[in-house]
Amino acid sequence: MSNDANAMRRRNDGARRTQSGRIDAGPLTGYLGYALRRAQLAAYADFISSLNEVAISPGEFGVLTIIHQNPGLRPADVCTALGILKPNFVALLTSLERRDLVERRDSQSDRRAYALHLTASGRALLQRARTLQAEHEARLEKKIGARGRTELLRLLNKLADAS
Amino acid sequence: MSNDANAMRRRNDGARRTQSGRIDAGPLTGYLGYALRRAQLAAYADFISSLNEVAISPGEFGVLTIIHQNPGLRPADVCTALGILKPNFVALLTSLERRDLVERRDSQSDRRAYALHLTASGRALLQRARTLQAEHEARLEKKIGARGRTELLRLLNKLADAS
DNA sequence: TATTGTTATACTCTATAACTATA
DNA sequence: TATAGTTATAGAGTATAACAATA
């Protein structure tokens, strides 16, 4: 009898589930980490397609924004602010400089360091990127409402900040 | 005069900002995408350290969970459910099988496919992993409250679902 | 001694093309 | 023809060690 039960269970090998199309995610959908990952992937995908015209990644957008907000910032400071490791920032910065969006000026106060500034075309591109970002943001807000967005931002920042 | 202004601006090259320690993130903190990424990284870091004892990554936890919930599932179904690409699932599954957590049985209904099942030790490990996950979840909930967690889950799932 | 920018390197994730054996 | 599992491969993203110049 136990043998029959095992045999039946063994025969239920998932082929039928494929046709039915429904797979039970179990408790997964109730976990914050899983929900955060899915929402973040969806948001990033929308961001990337939204900013396709300016060909700026989320990371590059962050770098341009923070340099625009703090002209003269050094690479090490950008890395600290955005959680980028210094070795990984070199290629990113070089790419932005090659595209004539960012400029490395010599620092007056520390001959080891650079002072980062947006170029004129860097500022122009950032302005356009911000417009596209606002459209992206509006698309997300449409899904959860203005109040939902405010509440979501509050909760996310609480999660991210401090231990 | 314009020259003097430019010279002064150029001298403000960021060295002072380093000592002050404060860097203006600008509008970044008000963007959903930025907040989502920071929260997700924080949550994943906590998850990984929480499940250090069982040495299970978030992705592996999802795979074990979904196989446990749908015994006999085929790899292709797991991939569809979790958004994993089939070629990337091969190594992940092989690793779980080498650790004797998952078993690939031959499918009765389709000789191309496998029927995936947790082994006894796979089930035992998943049980322990769930306990650790619950502790992790509680740690996150402590930051935003029980009601905050419920609301956050609701908003995140709304963001992730459908267009 | 410590820090800045850098190179080299490696490991994980993710993505695409193409093969084989079945369906 | 299409699909399941697989291989090979390539590209991002992220991580550490170590170096020269400078503080």
Short mmCIF file of C-alpha atoms in Angstrom, two decimals, chain A residues 61 88 100 124 128 130 146-147:
data_model
loop_
_atom_site.label_atom_id
_atom_site.label_comp_id
_atom_site.label_asym_id
_atom_site.label_seq_id
_atom_site.Cartn_x
_atom_site.Cartn_y
_atom_site.Cartn_z
CA PHE A 61 22.79 58.24 -13.55
CA ASN A 88 35.41 49.46 -10.09
CA ASP A 100 32.59 63.95 -22.79
CA ALA A 124 22.68 68.88 -20.92
CA ARG A 128 17.36 65.24 -20.46
CA ARG A 130 16.08 63.71 -15.48
CA ALA A 146 0.99 59.00 -5.06
CA ARG A 147 0.40 58.15 -1.42
#
